[in-house]
mmCIF file of C-alpha atoms in Angstrom:
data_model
loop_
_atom_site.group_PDB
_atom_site.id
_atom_site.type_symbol
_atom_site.label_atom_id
_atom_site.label_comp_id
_atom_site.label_asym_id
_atom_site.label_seq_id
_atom_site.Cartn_x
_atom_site.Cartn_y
_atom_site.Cartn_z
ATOM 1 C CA UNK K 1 53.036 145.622 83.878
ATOM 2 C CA UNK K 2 52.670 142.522 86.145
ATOM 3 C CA UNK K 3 49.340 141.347 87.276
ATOM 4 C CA UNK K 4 48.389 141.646 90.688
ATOM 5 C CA UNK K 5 50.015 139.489 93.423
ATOM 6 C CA UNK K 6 46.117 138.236 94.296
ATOM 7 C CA UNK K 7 45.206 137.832 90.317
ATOM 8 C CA UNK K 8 48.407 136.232 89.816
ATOM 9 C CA UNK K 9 47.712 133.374 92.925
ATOM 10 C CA UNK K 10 44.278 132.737 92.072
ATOM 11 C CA UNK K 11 43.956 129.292 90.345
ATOM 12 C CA UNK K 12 42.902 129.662 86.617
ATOM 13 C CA UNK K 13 39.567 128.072 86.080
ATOM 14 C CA UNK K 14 39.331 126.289 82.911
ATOM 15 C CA UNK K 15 35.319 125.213 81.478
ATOM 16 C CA UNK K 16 35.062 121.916 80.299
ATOM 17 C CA UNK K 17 34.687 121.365 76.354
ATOM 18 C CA UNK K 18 31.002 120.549 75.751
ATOM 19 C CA UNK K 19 29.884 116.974 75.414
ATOM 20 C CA UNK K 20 28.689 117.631 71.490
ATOM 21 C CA UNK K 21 30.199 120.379 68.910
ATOM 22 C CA UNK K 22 28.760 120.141 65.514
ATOM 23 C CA UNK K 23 29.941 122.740 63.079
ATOM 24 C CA UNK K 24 28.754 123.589 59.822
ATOM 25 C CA UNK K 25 27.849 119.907 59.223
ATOM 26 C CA UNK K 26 26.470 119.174 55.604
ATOM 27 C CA UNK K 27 24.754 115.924 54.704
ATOM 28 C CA UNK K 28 24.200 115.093 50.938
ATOM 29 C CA UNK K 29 21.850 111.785 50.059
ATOM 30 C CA UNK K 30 22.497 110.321 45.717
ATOM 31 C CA UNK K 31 18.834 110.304 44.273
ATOM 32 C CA UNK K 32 18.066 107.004 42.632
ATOM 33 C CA UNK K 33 19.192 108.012 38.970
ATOM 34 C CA UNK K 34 22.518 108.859 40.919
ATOM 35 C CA UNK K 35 23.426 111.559 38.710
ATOM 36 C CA UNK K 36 21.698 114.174 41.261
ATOM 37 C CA UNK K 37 22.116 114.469 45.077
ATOM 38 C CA UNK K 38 19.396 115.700 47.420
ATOM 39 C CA UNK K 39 20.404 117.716 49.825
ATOM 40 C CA UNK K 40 19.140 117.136 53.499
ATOM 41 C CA UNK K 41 20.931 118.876 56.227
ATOM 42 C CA UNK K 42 23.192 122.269 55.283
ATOM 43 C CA UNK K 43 25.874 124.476 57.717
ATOM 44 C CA UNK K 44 24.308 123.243 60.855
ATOM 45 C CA UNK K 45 26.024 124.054 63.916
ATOM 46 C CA UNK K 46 25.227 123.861 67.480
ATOM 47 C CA UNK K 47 26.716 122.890 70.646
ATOM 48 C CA UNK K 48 25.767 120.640 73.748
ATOM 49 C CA UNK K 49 27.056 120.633 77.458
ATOM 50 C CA UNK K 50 27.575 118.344 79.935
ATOM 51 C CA UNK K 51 24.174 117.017 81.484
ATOM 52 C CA UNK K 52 22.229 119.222 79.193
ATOM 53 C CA UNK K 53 19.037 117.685 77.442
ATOM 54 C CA UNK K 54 18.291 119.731 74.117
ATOM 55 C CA UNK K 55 15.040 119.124 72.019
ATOM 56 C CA UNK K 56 15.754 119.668 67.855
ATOM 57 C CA UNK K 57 12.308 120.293 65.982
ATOM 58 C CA UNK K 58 11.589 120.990 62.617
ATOM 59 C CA UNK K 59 9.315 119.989 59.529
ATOM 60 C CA UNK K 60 9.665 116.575 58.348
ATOM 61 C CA UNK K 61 12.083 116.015 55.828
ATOM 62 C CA UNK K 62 14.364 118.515 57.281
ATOM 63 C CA UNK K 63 17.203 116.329 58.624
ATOM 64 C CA UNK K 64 16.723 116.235 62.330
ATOM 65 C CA UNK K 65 16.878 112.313 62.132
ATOM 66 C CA UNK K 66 19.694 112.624 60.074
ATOM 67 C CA UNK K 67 21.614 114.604 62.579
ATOM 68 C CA UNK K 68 21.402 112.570 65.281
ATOM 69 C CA UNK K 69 21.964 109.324 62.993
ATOM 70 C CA UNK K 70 25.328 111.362 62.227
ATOM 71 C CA UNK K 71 26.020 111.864 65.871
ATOM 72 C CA UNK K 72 25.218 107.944 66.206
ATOM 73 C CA UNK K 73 27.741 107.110 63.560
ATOM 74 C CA UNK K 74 25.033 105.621 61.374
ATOM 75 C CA UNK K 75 25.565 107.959 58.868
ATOM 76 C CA UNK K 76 28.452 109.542 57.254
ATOM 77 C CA UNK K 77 28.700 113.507 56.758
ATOM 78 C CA UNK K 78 29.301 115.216 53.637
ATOM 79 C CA UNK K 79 31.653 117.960 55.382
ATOM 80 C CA UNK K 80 31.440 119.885 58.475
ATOM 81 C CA UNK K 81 33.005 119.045 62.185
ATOM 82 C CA UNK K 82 31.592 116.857 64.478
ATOM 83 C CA UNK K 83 32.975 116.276 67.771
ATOM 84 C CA UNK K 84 31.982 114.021 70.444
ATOM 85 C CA UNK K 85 33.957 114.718 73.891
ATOM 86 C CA UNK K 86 33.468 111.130 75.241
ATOM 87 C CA UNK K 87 35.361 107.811 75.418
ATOM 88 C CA UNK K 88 32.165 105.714 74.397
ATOM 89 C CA UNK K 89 29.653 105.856 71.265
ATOM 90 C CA UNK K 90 26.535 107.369 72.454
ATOM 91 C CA UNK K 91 23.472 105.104 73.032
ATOM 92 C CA UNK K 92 20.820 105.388 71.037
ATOM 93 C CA UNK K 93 16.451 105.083 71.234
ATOM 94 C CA UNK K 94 15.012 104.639 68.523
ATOM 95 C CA UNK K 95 11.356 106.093 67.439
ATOM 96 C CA UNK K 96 9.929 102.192 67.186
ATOM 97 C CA UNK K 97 11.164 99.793 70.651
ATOM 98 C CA UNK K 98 14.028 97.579 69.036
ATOM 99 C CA UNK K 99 13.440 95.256 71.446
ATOM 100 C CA UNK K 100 14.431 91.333 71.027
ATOM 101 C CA UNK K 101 11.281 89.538 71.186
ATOM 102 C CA UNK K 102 12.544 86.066 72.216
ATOM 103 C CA UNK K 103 14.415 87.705 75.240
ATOM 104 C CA UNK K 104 12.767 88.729 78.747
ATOM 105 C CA UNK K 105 12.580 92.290 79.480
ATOM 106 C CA UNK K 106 15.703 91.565 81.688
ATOM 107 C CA UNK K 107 17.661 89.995 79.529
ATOM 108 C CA UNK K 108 16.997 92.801 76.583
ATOM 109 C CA UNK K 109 18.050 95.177 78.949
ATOM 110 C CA UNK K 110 21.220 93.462 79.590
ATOM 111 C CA UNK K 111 22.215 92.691 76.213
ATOM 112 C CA UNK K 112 25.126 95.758 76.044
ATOM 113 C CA UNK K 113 26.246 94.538 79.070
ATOM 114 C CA UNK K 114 26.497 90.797 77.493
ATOM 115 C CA UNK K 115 28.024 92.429 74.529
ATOM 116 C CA UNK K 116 31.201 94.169 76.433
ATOM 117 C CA UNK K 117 31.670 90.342 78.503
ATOM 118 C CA UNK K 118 30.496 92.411 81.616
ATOM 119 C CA UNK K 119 31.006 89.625 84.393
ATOM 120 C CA UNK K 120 27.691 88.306 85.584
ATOM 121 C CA UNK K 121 26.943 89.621 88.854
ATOM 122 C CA UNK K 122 28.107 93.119 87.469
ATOM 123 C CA UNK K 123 25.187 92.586 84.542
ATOM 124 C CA UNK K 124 22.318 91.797 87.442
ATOM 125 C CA UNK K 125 23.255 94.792 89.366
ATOM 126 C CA UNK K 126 23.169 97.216 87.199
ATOM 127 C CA UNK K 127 19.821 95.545 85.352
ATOM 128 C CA UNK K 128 17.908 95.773 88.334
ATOM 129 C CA UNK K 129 19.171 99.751 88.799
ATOM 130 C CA UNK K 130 18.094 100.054 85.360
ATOM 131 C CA UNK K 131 14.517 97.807 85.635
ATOM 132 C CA UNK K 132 14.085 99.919 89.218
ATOM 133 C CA UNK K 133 15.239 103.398 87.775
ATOM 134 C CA UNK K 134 12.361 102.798 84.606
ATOM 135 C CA UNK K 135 9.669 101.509 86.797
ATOM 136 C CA UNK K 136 9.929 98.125 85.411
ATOM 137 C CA UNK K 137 11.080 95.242 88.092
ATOM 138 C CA UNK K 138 7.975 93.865 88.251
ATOM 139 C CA UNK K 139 7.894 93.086 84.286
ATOM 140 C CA UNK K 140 11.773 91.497 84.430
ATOM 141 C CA UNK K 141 10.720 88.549 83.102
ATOM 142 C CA UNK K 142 7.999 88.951 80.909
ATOM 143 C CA UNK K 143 8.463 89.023 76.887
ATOM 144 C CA UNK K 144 7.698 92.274 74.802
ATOM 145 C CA UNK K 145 4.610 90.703 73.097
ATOM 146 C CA UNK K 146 2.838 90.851 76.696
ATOM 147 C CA UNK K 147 3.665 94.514 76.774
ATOM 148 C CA UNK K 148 2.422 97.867 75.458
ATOM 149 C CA UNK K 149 3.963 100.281 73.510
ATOM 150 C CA UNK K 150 4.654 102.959 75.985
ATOM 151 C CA UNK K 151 6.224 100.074 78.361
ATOM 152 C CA UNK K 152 8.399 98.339 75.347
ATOM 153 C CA UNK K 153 9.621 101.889 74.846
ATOM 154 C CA UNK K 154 10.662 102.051 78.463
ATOM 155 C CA UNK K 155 12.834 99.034 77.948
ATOM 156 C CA UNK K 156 14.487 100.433 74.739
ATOM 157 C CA UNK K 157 15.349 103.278 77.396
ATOM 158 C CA UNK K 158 16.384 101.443 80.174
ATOM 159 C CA UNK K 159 18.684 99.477 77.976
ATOM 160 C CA UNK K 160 20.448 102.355 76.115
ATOM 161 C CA UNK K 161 20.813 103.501 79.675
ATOM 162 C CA UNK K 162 22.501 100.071 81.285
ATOM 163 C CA UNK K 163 25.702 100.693 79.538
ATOM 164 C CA UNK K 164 26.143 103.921 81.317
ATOM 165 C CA UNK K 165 27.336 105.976 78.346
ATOM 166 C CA UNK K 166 27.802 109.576 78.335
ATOM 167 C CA UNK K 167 25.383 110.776 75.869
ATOM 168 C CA UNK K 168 22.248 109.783 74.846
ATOM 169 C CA UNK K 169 20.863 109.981 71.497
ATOM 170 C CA UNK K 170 16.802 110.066 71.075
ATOM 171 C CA UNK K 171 15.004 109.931 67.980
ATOM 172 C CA UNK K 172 11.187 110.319 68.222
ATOM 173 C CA UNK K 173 10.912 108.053 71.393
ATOM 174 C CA UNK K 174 7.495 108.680 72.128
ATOM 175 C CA UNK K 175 5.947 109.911 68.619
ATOM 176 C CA UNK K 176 4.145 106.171 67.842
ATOM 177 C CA UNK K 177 2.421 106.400 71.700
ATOM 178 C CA UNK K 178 -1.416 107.975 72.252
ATOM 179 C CA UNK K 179 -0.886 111.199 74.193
ATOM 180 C CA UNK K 180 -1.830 110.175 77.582
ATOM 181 C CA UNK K 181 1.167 107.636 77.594
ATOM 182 C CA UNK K 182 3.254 109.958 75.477
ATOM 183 C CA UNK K 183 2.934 112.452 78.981
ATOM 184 C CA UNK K 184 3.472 109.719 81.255
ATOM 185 C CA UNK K 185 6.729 108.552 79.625
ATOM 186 C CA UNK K 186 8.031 112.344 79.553
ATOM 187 C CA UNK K 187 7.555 112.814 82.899
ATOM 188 C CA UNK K 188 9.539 109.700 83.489
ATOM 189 C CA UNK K 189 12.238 110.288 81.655
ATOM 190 C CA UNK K 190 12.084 113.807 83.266
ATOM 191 C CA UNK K 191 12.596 111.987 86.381
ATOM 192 C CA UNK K 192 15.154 109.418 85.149
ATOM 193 C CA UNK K 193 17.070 112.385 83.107
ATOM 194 C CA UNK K 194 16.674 113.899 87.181
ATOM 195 C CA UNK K 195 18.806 111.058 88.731
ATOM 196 C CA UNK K 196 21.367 110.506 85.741
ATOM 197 C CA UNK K 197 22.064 114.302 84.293
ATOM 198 C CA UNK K 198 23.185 112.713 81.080
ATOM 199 C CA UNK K 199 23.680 114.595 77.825
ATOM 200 C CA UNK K 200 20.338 114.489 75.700
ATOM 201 C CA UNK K 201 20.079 114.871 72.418
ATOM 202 C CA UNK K 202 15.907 114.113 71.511
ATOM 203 C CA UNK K 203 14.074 114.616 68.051
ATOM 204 C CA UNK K 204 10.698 115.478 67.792
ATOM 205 C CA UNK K 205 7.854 116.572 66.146
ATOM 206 C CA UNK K 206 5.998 118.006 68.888
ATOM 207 C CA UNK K 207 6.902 121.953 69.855
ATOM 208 C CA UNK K 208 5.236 120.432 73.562
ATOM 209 C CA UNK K 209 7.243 118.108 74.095
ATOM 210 C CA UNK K 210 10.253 119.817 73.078
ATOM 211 C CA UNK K 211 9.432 122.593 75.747
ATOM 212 C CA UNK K 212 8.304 119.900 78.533
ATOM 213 C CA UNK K 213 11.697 118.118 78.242
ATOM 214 C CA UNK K 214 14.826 120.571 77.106
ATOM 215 C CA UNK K 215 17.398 122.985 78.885
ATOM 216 C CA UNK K 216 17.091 124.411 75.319
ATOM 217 C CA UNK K 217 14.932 123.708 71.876
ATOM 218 C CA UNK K 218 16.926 124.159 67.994
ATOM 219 C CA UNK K 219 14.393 124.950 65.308
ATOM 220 C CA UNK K 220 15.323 123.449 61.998
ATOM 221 C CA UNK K 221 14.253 125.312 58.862
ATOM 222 C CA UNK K 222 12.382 122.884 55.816
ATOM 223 C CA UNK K 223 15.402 121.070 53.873
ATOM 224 C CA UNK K 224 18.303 121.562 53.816
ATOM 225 C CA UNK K 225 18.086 121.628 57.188
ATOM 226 C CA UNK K 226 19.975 124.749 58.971
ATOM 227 C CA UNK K 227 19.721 125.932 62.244
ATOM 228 C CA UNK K 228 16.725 128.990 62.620
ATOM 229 C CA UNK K 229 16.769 129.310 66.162
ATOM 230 C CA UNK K 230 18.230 128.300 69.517
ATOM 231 C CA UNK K 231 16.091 128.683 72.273
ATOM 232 C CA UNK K 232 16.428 128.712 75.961
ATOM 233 C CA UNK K 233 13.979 127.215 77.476
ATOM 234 C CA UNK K 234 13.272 129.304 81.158
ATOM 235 C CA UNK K 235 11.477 126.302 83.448
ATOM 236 C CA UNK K 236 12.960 125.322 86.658
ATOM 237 C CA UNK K 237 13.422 121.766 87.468
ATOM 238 C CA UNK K 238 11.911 119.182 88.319
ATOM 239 C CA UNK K 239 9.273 119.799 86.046
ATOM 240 C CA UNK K 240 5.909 118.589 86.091
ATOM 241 C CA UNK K 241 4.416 117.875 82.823
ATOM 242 C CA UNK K 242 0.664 118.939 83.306
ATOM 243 C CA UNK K 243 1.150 122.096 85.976
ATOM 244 C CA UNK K 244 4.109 123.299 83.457
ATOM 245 C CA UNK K 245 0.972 123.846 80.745
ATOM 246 C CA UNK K 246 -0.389 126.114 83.199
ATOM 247 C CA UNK K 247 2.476 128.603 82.789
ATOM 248 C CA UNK K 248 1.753 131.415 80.177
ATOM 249 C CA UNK K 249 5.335 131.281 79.448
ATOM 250 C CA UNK K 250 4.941 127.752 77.905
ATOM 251 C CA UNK K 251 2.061 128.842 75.537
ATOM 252 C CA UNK K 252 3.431 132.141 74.659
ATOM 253 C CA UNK K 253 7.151 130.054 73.988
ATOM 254 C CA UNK K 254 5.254 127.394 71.850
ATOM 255 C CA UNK K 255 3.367 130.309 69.778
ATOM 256 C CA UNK K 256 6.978 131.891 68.687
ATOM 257 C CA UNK K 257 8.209 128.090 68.076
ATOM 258 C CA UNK K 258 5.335 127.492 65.671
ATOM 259 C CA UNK K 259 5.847 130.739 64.537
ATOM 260 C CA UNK K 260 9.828 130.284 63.216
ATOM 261 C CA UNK K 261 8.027 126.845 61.854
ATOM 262 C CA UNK K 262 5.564 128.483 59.911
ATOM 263 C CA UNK K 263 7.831 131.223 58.793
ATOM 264 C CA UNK K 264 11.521 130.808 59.150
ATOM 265 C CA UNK K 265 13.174 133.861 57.043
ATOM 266 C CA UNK K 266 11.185 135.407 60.645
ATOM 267 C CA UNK K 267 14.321 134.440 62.612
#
């Protein structure tokens, strides 16, 4: 029997593919004798959409670095599907700033620009979005040794962000910073995540700042890795980082996050 005339004239309407699919992914590393692997990271699966930031915690050791280093490229899977629905790599923060320390904070910022040949007044455009967007215009032209931590981690950001790629890959950004900074920089990158929606992927020890930050959190169990739980996390946006820990909602969510920590077979 034929469809209704209506049903049959209204345009189909067909969801984009998320940015990330990751499907039982596998990771084995050779132990030094290299007659024995260790396993690290085992039938992991998860999915990311378009604009959405997700947090992945777990215990050290568990393979949450390796992961994203997998996403990155860096590393090479042992089986599994990974798909990345984007014409560019991803760009990448590391957990310690690789920044240059014989460039200017401008010119570190620019170097993926210099890299792809990007014409000149193209590269000073977009580095003064970038220095502007991460609060740092004022420091263009000093060198990374007359900078702190927190700020020599927001020029690792504002450079992975100059290229203008469509995901971005974050491993333990803030976990070398004193927690004062550490709350400054999230709200920053809340605010910079805010104006660019792109697709975050961030590691992290902290079940905080995993809350503060994601659309949704993955609990890892202890190696190998697997996913326990996948979390939505229920805060509007914008967020502010210190009147969100007045919410009950974000204690009671961080007590059944350390909970699945503490106990995973509990998921």
């Amino acid at each position: 029997m034929a469809a209704p005339l209506k049903e049959r004239l209204m345009p189909k309407v067909v969801s984009p593919p998320p940015a990330i699919e990751v499907s039982t992914l596998t990771k084995a590393f050779y132990n030094s004798d290299a007659d024995s692997v260790t396993l690290a990271v085992s039938d992991f699966s998860f999915s990311v959409a378009r604009g959405e930031f997700v947090c992945i915690v777990g215990p050290s050791g568990c393979g949450k670095t390796t992961v994203l280093r997998i996403l990155a490229d860096l590393e090479t899977k042992l089986s599994g599907e990974v798909t990345l629905h984007t014409d560019d790599a991803p760009a990448m923060v590391f957990q310690e700033a690789s920044v240059l320390p014989w460039l200017t904070v401008a010119q570190n910022v620019a170097l993926p620009l210099r890299l792809k040949s990007t014409p000149r007044a193209q590269q000073k455009t977009r580095v003064d979005e970038m220095l502007a967007l991460t609060g740092l215009t004022s420091f263009a032209n000093a060198r990374p040794s007359q900078l702190s931590g927190g700020m020599r981690q927001r020029v690792s950001v504002a450079r992975a962000l100059a290229d203008d790629r469509d995901i971005l890959l974050m491993d333990e950004p803030f976990g070398a910073l004193d927690e004062q900074t550490r709350l400054v920089l999230q709200q920053e990158l809340l605010r910079i995540w805010e104006a660019t929606r792109k697709t975050v992927v961030f590691i992290t020890h902290s079940v905080d700042e995993a809350l503060t930050l994601a659309d949704r959190v993955l609990v890892m169990s202890p190696r190998p890795g697997t996913l326990v739980a996948d979390l939505k996390v229920p805060f509007e946006r914008p967020r502010d980082v210190v009147e969100l820990r007045r919410d009950k909602r974000f204690w009671d969510l961080t007590y059944e996050v350390w909970n699945l920590l503490a106990s995973p077979e509990r998921a």
